[in-house]
Short mmCIF file of C-alpha atoms in Angstrom, two decimals:
data_model
loop_
_atom_site.label_atom_id
_atom_site.label_comp_id
_atom_site.label_asym_id
_atom_site.label_seq_id
_atom_site.Cartn_x
_atom_site.Cartn_y
_atom_site.Cartn_z
CA UNK A 275 64.35 69.95 -15.68
CA UNK A 276 64.46 66.26 -14.17
CA UNK A 277 60.76 66.13 -13.89
CA UNK A 278 60.41 67.59 -17.09
CA UNK A 279 62.18 65.12 -19.02
CA UNK A 280 60.39 62.59 -16.86
CA UNK A 281 57.16 63.69 -18.01
CA UNK A 282 58.12 63.94 -21.65
CA UNK A 283 59.31 60.13 -21.35
CA UNK A 284 56.03 59.01 -19.84
CA UNK A 285 54.23 61.09 -22.49
CA UNK A 286 55.90 59.30 -25.32
CA UNK A 287 55.89 55.54 -23.88
CA UNK A 288 51.93 56.19 -23.62
CA UNK A 289 51.69 57.76 -26.78
CA UNK A 290 53.78 54.60 -28.55
CA UNK A 291 51.16 52.31 -26.73
CA UNK A 292 48.10 54.49 -28.40
CA UNK A 293 46.79 56.01 -24.95
CA UNK A 294 47.15 59.21 -22.98
CA UNK A 295 49.21 59.22 -19.70
CA UNK A 296 45.90 59.72 -17.76
CA UNK A 297 44.44 56.67 -19.92
CA UNK A 298 47.43 54.38 -18.58
CA UNK A 299 47.12 55.50 -14.59
CA UNK A 300 43.35 54.53 -14.96
CA UNK A 301 44.40 51.14 -16.86
CA UNK A 302 46.92 50.50 -14.23
CA UNK A 303 44.34 51.30 -11.47
CA UNK A 304 41.64 48.98 -13.34
CA UNK A 305 44.40 46.08 -13.69
CA UNK A 306 45.04 45.96 -9.84
CA UNK A 307 41.11 45.08 -9.41
CA UNK A 308 40.58 48.04 -6.89
CA UNK A 309 39.21 50.67 -9.18
CA UNK A 310 36.77 52.56 -7.88
CA UNK A 311 36.28 55.95 -10.20
CA UNK A 312 35.28 58.36 -7.41
CA UNK A 313 38.00 57.48 -5.20
CA UNK A 314 40.55 57.39 -8.10
CA UNK A 315 39.57 61.15 -8.96
CA UNK A 316 39.71 62.15 -5.20
CA UNK A 317 43.24 60.64 -4.98
CA UNK A 318 44.64 62.11 -8.13
CA UNK A 319 43.00 65.38 -7.05
CA UNK A 320 40.98 65.15 -10.40
CA UNK A 321 37.06 65.66 -11.22
CA UNK A 322 34.74 62.87 -11.40
CA UNK A 323 33.87 64.12 -14.72
CA UNK A 324 37.64 63.73 -16.15
CA UNK A 325 37.79 60.05 -14.79
CA UNK A 326 34.36 59.65 -16.62
CA UNK A 327 35.74 61.14 -19.61
CA UNK A 328 39.08 58.90 -19.64
CA UNK A 329 36.93 56.03 -19.07
CA UNK A 330 34.54 56.80 -22.01
CA UNK A 331 37.70 57.03 -24.07
CA UNK A 332 39.14 53.73 -22.68
CA UNK A 333 35.56 51.85 -23.54
CA UNK A 334 35.47 53.41 -26.79
CA UNK A 335 39.03 52.22 -27.57
CA UNK A 336 38.08 48.49 -26.65
CA UNK A 337 40.52 48.76 -23.79
CA UNK A 338 38.26 48.45 -20.99
CA UNK A 339 35.06 46.91 -20.47
CA UNK A 340 32.33 47.71 -17.85
CA UNK A 341 29.57 45.56 -16.23
CA UNK A 342 27.18 46.27 -13.10
CA UNK A 343 28.58 44.76 -9.69
CA UNK A 344 27.32 41.07 -8.88
CA UNK A 345 27.84 42.06 -5.50
CA UNK A 346 26.13 45.43 -5.31
CA UNK A 347 23.96 46.51 -8.78
CA UNK A 348 24.27 50.45 -7.75
CA UNK A 349 28.17 49.81 -8.58
CA UNK A 350 30.13 48.96 -11.99
CA UNK A 351 33.00 47.09 -12.10
CA UNK A 352 35.64 48.00 -14.81
CA UNK A 353 37.96 45.31 -16.31
CA UNK A 354 40.61 45.53 -19.07
CA UNK A 355 39.68 43.83 -22.34
CA UNK A 356 42.24 41.67 -23.79
CA UNK A 357 43.92 44.60 -26.04
CA UNK A 358 43.70 46.78 -22.67
CA UNK A 359 45.76 43.83 -21.05
CA UNK A 360 48.35 43.68 -24.14
CA UNK A 361 48.41 47.62 -24.02
CA UNK A 362 49.33 47.70 -20.35
CA UNK A 363 51.86 44.52 -20.59
CA UNK A 364 53.56 46.79 -23.43
CA UNK A 365 53.76 49.77 -21.69
CA UNK A 366 55.12 47.89 -18.56
CA UNK A 367 58.08 46.36 -21.07
CA UNK A 368 58.67 49.78 -22.67
CA UNK A 369 59.09 50.92 -18.97
CA UNK A 370 61.11 48.43 -17.91
CA UNK A 371 63.25 48.51 -21.00
CA UNK A 372 63.80 52.45 -20.53
CA UNK A 373 64.74 51.51 -16.74
CA UNK A 374 67.24 48.92 -18.00
CA UNK A 375 68.70 51.28 -20.27
CA UNK A 376 68.99 54.26 -18.18
CA UNK A 377 69.09 53.67 -14.78
CA UNK A 378 70.88 50.24 -14.75
CA UNK A 379 73.89 51.72 -16.63
CA UNK A 380 74.63 54.48 -13.80
CA UNK A 381 76.80 53.67 -11.15
CA UNK A 382 75.13 52.28 -7.92
CA UNK A 383 77.03 54.85 -5.33
CA UNK A 384 75.91 57.58 -7.42
CA UNK A 385 72.56 56.47 -7.61
CA UNK A 386 72.49 56.03 -3.61
CA UNK A 387 73.99 59.38 -3.47
CA UNK A 388 71.36 60.99 -5.64
CA UNK A 389 68.48 58.72 -3.95
CA UNK A 390 69.45 59.79 -0.43
CA UNK A 391 69.76 63.79 -1.82
CA UNK A 392 66.08 63.57 -2.99
CA UNK A 393 65.02 62.14 0.44
CA UNK A 394 66.59 65.14 2.09
CA UNK A 395 65.16 67.33 -0.48
CA UNK A 396 61.61 65.80 0.12
CA UNK A 397 61.90 66.31 3.72
CA UNK A 398 63.01 70.04 3.50
CA UNK A 399 60.15 70.80 1.00
CA UNK A 400 57.58 68.96 3.34
CA UNK A 401 58.85 70.88 6.18
CA UNK A 402 58.98 74.11 4.54
CA UNK A 403 55.41 73.29 3.52
CA UNK A 404 54.02 73.08 6.99
CA UNK A 405 55.71 76.25 8.12
CA UNK A 406 58.93 74.76 9.75
CA UNK A 407 62.19 76.17 8.89
CA UNK A 408 61.14 79.35 7.23
CA UNK A 409 62.57 82.69 8.50
CA UNK A 410 59.91 85.17 9.70
CA UNK A 411 60.73 87.51 6.75
CA UNK A 412 59.60 84.40 4.36
CA UNK A 413 56.50 84.33 5.87
CA UNK A 414 55.59 87.78 6.11
CA UNK A 415 56.48 87.96 2.32
CA UNK A 416 54.43 85.32 1.39
CA UNK A 417 51.36 87.18 3.26
CA UNK A 418 52.07 90.03 1.02
CA UNK A 419 53.06 91.85 4.06
#
């Protein structure tokens, strides 16, 4: 339920800025000046075609520009346009306002307790994924036995 709420909120923030969540992610990466489409696709477990489509949408919307790299003519350099920088700044402000309004109004001790529980939960899920702490029956059942 919490993940769904976060995803819906992220979708709303992106929509208010006139972009999709995936476009927002690409814009943030381009803004960091370390954007390489193939590496971005690999990290996001996405296809190169999907990233290329997102880049085309951002180029068409005037939020991103592209030029041949001066260092290596085989590569392209993507940059945020002024409109892209404004959109990304608006997204950052909206996100910070949401954090201020939601998270900063919560009790600090409860947030710390929640964070500790989240760390334990993540460790337990990772251990389970590696096959640790599983009961023999769980392994047999997951294998269809």
